[in-house]
mmCIF file of C-alpha atoms and ligand atoms in Angstrom:
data_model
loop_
_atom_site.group_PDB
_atom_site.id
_atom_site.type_symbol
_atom_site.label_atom_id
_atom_site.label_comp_id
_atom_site.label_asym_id
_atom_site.label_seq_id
_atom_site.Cartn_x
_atom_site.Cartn_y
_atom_site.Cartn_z
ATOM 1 C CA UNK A 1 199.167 73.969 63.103
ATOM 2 C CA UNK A 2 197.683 77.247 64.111
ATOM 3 C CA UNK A 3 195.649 79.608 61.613
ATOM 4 C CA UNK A 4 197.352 82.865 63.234
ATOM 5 C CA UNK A 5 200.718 83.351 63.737
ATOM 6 C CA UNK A 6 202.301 85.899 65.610
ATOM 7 C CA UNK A 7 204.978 88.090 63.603
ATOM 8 C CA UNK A 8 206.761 89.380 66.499
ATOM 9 C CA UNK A 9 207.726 87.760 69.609
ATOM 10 C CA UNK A 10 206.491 90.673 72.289
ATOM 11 C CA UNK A 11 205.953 94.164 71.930
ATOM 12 C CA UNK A 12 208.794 96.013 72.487
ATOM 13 C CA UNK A 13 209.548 97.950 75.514
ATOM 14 C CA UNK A 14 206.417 97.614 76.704
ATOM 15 C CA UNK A 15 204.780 100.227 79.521
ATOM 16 C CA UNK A 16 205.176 99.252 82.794
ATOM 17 C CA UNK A 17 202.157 97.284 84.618
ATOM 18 C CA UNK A 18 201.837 99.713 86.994
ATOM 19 C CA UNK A 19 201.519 102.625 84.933
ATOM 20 C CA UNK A 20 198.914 101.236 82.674
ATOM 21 C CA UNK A 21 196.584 101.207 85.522
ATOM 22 C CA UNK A 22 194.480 104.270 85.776
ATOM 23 C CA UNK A 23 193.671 104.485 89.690
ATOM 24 C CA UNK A 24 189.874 104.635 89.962
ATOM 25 C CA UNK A 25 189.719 101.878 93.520
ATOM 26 C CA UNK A 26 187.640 104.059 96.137
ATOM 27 C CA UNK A 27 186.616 107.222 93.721
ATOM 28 C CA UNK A 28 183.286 105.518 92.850
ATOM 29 C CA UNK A 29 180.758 104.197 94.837
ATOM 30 C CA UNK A 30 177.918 101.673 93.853
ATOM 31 C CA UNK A 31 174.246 103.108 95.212
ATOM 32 C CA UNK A 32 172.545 99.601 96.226
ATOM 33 C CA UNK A 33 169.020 101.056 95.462
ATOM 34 C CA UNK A 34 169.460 102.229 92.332
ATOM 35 C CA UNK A 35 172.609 100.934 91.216
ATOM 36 C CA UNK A 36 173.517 104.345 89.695
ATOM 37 C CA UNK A 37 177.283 104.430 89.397
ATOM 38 C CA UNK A 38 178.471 107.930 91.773
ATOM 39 C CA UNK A 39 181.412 109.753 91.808
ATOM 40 C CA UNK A 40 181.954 110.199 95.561
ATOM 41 C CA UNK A 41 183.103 113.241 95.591
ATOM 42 C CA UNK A 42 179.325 114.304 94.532
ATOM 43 C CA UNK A 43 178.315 112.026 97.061
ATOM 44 C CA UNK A 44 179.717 113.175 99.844
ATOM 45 C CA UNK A 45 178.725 117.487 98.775
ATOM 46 C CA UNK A 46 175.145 115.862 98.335
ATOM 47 C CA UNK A 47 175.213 114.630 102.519
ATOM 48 C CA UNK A 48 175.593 110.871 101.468
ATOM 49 C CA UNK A 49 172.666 111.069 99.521
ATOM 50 C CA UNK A 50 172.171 108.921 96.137
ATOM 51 C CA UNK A 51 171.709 112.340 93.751
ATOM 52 C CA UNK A 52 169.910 110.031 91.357
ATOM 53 C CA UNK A 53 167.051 108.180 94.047
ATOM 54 C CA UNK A 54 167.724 109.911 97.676
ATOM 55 C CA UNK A 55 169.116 106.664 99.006
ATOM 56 C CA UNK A 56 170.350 107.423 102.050
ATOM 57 C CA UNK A 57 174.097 105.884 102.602
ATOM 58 C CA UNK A 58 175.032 105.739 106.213
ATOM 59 C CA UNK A 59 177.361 108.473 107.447
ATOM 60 C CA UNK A 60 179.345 108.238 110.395
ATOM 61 C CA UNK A 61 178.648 109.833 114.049
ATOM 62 C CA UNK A 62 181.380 112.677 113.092
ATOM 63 C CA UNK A 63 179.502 113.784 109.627
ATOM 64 C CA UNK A 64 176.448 113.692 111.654
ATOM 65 C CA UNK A 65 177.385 116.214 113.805
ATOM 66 C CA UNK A 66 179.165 117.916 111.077
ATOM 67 C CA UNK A 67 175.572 117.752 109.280
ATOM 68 C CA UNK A 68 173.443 119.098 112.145
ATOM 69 C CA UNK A 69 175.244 121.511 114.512
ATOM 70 C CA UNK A 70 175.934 124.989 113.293
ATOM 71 C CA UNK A 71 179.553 126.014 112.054
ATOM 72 C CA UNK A 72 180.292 122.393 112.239
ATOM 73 C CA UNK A 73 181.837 122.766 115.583
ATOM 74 C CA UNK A 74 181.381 121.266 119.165
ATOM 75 C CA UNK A 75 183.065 120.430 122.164
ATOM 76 C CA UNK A 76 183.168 116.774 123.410
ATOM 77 C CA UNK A 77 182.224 115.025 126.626
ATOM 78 C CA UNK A 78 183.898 112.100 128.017
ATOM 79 C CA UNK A 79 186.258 111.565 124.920
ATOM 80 C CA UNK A 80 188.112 109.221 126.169
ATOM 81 C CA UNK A 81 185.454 106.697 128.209
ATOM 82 C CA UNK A 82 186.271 103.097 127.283
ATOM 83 C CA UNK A 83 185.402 100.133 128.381
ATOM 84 C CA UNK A 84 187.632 97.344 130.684
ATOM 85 C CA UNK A 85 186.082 94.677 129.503
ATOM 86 C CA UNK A 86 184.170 93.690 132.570
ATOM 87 C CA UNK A 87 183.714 90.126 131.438
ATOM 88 C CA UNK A 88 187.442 89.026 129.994
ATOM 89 C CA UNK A 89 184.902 87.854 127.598
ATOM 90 C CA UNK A 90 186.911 86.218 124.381
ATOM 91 C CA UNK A 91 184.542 84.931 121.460
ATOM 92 C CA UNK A 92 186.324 84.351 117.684
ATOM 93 C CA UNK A 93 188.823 87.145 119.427
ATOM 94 C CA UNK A 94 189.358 87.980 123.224
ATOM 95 C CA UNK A 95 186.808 91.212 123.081
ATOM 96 C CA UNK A 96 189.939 93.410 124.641
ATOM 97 C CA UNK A 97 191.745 92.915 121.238
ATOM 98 C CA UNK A 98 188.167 93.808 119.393
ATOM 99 C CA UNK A 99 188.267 97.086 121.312
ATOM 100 C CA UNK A 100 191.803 98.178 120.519
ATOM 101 C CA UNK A 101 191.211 97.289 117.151
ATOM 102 C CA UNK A 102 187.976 98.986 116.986
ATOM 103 C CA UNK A 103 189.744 102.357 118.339
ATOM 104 C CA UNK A 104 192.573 102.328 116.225
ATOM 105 C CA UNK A 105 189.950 101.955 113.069
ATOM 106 C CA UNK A 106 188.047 104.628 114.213
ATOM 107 C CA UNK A 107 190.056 107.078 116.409
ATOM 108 C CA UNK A 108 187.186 107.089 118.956
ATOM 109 C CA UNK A 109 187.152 104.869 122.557
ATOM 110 C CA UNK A 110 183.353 103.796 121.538
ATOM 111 C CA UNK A 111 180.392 103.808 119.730
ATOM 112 C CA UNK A 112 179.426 107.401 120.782
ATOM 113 C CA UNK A 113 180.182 110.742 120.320
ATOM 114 C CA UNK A 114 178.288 113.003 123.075
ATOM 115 C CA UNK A 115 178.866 116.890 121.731
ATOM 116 C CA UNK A 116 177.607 119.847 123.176
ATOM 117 C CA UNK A 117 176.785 122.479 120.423
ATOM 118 C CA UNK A 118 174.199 124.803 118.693
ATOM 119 C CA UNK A 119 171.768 123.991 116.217
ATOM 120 C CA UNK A 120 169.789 126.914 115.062
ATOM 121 C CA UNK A 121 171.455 128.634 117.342
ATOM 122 C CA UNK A 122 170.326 127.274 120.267
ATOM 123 C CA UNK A 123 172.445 125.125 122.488
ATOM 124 C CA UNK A 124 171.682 121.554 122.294
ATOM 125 C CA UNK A 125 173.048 118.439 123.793
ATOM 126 C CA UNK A 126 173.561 116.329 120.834
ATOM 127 C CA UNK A 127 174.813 112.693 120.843
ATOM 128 C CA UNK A 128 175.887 110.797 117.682
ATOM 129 C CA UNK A 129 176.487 106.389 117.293
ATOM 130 C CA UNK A 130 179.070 105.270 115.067
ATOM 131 C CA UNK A 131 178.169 102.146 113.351
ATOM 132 C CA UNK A 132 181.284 101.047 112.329
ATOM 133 C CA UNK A 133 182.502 100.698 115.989
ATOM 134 C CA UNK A 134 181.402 97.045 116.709
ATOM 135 C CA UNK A 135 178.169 97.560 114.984
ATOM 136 C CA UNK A 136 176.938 100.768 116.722
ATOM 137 C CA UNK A 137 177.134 98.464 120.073
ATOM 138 C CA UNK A 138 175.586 99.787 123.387
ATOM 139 C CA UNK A 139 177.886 98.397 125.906
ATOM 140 C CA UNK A 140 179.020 99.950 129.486
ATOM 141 C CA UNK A 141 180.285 102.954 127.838
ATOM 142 C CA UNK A 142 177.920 103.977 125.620
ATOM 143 C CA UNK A 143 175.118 103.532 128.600
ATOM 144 C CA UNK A 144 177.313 105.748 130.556
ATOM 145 C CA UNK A 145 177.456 108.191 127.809
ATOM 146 C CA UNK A 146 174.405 108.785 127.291
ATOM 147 C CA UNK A 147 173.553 109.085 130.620
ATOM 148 C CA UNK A 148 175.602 111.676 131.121
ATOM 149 C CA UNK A 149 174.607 113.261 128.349
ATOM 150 C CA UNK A 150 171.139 113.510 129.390
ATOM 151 C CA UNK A 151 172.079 114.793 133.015
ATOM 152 C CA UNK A 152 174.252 117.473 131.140
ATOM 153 C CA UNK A 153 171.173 118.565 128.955
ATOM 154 C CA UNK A 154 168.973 118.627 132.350
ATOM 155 C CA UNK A 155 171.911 120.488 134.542
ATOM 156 C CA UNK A 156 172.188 123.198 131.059
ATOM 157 C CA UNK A 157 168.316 123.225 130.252
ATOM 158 C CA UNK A 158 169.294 122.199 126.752
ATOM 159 C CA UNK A 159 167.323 120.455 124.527
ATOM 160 C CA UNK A 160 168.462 116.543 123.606
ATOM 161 C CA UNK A 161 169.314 114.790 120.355
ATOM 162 C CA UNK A 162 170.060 111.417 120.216
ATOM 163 C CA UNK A 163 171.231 109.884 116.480
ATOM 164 C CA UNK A 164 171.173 106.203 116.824
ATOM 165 C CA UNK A 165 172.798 103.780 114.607
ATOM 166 C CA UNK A 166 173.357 100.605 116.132
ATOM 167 C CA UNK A 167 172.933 96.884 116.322
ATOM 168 C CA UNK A 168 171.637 97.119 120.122
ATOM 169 C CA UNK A 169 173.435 96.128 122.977
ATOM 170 C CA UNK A 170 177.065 94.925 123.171
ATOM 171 C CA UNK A 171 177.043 91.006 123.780
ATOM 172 C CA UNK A 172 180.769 90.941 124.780
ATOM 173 C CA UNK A 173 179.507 92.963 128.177
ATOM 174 C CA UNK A 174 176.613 90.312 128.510
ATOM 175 C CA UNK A 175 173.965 92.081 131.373
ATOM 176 C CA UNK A 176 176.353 94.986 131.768
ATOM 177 C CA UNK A 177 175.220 95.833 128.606
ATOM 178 C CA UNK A 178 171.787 95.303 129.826
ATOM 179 C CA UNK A 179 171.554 97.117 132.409
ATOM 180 C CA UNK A 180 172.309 100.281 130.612
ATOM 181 C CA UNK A 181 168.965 100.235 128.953
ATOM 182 C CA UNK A 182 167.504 100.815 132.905
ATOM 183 C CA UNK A 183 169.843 103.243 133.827
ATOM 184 C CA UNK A 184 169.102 105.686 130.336
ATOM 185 C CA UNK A 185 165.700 104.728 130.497
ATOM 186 C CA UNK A 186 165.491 106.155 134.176
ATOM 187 C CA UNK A 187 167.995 109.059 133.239
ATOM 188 C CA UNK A 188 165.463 109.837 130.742
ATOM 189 C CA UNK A 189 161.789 109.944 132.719
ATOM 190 C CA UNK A 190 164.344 112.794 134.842
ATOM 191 C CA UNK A 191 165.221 114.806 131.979
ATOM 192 C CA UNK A 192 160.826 114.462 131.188
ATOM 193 C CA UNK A 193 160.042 115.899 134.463
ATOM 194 C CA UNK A 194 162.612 118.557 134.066
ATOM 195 C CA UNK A 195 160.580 119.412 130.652
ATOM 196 C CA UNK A 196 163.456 119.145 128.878
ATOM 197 C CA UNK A 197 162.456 117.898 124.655
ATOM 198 C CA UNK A 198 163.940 115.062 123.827
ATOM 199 C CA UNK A 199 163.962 114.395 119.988
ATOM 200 C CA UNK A 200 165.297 110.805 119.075
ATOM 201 C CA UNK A 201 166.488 110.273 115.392
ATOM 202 C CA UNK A 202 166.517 106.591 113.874
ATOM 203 C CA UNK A 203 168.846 106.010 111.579
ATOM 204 C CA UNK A 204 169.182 102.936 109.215
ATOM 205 C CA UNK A 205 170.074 100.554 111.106
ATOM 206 C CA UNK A 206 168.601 100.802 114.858
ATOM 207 C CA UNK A 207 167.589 97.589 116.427
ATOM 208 C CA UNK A 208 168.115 95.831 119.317
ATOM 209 C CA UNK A 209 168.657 97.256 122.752
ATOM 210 C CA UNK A 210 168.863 100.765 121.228
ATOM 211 C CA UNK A 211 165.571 100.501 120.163
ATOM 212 C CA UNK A 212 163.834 98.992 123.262
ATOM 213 C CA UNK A 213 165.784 101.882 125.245
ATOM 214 C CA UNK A 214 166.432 105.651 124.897
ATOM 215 C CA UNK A 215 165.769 105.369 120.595
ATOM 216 C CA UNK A 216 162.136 104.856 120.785
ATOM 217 C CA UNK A 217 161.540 107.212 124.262
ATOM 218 C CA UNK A 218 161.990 110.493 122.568
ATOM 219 C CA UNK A 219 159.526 113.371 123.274
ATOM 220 C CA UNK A 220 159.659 113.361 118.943
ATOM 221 C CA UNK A 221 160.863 109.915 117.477
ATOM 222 C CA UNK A 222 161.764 110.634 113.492
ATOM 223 C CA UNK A 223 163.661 108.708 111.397
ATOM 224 C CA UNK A 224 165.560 108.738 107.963
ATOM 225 C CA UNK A 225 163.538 107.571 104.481
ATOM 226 C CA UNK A 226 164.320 103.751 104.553
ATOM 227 C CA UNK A 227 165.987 103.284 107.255
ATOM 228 C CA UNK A 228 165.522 99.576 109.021
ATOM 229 C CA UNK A 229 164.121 100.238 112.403
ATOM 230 C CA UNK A 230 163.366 97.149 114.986
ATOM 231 C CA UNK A 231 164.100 94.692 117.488
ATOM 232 C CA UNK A 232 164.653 91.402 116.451
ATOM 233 C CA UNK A 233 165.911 90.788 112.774
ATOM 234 C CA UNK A 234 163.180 89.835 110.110
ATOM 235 C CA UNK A 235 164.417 86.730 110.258
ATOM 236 C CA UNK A 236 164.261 85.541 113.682
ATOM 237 C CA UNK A 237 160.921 86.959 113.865
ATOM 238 C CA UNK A 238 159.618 84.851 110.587
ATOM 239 C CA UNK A 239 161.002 81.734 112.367
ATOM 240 C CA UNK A 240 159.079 82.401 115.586
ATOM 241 C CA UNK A 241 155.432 83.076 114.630
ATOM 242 C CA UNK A 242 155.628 81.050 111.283
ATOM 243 C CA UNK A 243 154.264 83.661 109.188
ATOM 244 C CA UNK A 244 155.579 85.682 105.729
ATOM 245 C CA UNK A 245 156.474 89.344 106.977
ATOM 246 C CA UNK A 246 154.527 91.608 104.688
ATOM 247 C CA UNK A 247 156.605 94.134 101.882
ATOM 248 C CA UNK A 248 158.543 96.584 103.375
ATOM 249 C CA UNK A 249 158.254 95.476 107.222
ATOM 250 C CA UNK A 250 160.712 97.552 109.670
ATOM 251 C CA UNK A 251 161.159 100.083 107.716
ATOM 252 C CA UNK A 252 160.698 104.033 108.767
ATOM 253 C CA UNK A 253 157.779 104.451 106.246
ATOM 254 C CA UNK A 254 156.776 101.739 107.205
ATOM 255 C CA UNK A 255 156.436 102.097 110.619
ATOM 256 C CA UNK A 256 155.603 105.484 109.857
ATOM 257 C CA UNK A 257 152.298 103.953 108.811
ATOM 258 C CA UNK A 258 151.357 101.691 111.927
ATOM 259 C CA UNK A 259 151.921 104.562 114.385
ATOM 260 C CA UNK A 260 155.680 103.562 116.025
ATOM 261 C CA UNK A 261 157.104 106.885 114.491
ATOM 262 C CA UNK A 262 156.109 110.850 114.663
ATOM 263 C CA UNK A 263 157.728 111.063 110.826
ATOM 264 C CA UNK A 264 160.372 110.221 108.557
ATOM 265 C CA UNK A 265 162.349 113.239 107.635
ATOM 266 C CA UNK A 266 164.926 113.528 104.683
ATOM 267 C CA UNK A 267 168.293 114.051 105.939
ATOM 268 C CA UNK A 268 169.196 117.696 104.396
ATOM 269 C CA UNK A 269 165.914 118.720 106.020
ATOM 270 C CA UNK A 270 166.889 117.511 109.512
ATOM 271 C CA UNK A 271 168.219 120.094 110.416
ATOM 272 C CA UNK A 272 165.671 122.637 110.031
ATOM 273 C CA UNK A 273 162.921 120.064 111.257
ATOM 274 C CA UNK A 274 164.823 119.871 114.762
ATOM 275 C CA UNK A 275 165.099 123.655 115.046
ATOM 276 C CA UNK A 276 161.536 124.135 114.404
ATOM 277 C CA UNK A 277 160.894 121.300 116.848
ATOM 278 C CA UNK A 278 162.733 122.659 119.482
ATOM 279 C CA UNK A 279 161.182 126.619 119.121
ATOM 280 C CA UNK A 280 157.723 124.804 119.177
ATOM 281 C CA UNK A 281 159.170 123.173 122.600
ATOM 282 C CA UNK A 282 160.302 125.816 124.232
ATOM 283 C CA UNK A 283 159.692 129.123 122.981
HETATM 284 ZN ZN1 ZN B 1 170.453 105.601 93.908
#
């Protein structure tokens, strides 16, 4: 026998389910540092910034732009570049499906955005990564991108920035991928010997091929408070020389520290860091 009974049966007309629900699914966002709970509406008029601890939440190549060139315009170079797959390569999908997929996701045909702008009002060559197109990858395209990119800013005389966010090169192009760290590298000693500053920001995360190429060759190399800067993953690199990596190892203050970095600059002052970079360049 039970000790409570119900008197009635069911409430009576009762509201329905999908009413009761207030929507709140994508309003709020969780900051992993501090685990402050944000409205993201304040996080997105703060520049992706925790408001409570600075953490820096990744933004994607189109903010970045939006963050550093003046009136938040551009024009584009070689919009619609993509890749064909030189390989047929298929892993857990055939990498031609990964790559449709990818550009209906993101509206872009790679991991780059190469924009031609002011900042400061000077004209600048400025090239943003997108992260969320297959990690940030530097395949074929990407290489090619940026290589034009640099030739532009040598042909115009205008400065270069580079905004990398990326998992390093694209494994579904194999040593096409590859080779692109040659060919930028190379592209880039030409755009040093036509003087023209080269200021490379590191944004969390760069690694990989991106790192061993064109992020860590700038005239300037700066990167964002906390970002995770390196080549190999922590991981891999604990396995190979046996050893405990110490607190806080491939980060930008860290790194910062042992010389691999000219500073780490917060990302609503990155702006007016570059333009004072580039007058101490040039003028
Ligand atoms: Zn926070």
């Amino acid at each position: 026998m039970a000790w409570f009974k119900r008197d009635k049966r069911s409430i009576e007309n009762p509201t329905p389910v999908d009413e009761r629900r207030v929507r709140t699914e994508g309003l709020w966002e969780k900051c992993p540092s501090c685990r402050a709970t944000i409205w993201k509406k304040d996080l997105e008029e703060n520049a992706n910034i925790c408001p409570k601890c600075e953490y820096h939440f990744r933004v994607d190549a189109r903010q970045r732009l939006e963050l550093l060139l003046d009136d938040q315009t551009w024009t584009e170079h070689d919009a619609d570049l993509s890749s064909n797959d030189p390989l047929h390569f298929a892993d857990t999908k055939p990498y031609a499906k990964r790559l449709k997929d990818a550009q209906s996701k993101s509206g872009m045909s790679d991991a780059i955005i190469t924009a031609e702008g002011r900042l400061g009002g000077r004209p600048v060559i400025c090239c943003a990564m997108e992260f969320g197109f297959i990690g940030g990858s530097m395949g074929s395209v990407v290489g090619e991108k940026v290589a034009r990119a640099i030739e532009l800013a040598i042909e115009k005389k205008s400065p270069l920035v580079i905004v990398s966010c990326s998992g390093g090169a694209r494994m579904m192009e194999g040593t096409v991928s590859l080779m692109q760290l040659a060919k930028v590298s190379a592209a880039l000693a030409r755009l040093d010997e036509a003087k023209v500053p080269f200021v490379s920001i590191l944004t969390d995360p760069t690694t990989g091929g991106v790192t061993a190429s064109y992020a860590m060759l700038g005239d300037l190399n700066i990167a964002e408070p906390g970002a995770l800067i390196g080549f190999a993953g922590p991981r891999v690199i604990e396995q190979t020389i046996r050893q405990k990596l110490p607190e806080g190892f491939q980060r930008a203050e860290f790194l910062l520290e042992h010389g691999f970095l000219d500073a780490v600059v917060p990302r609503k002052e990155m702006k007016a860091y570059l333009s004072q970079a580039f007058g101490f360049f040039l003028d």
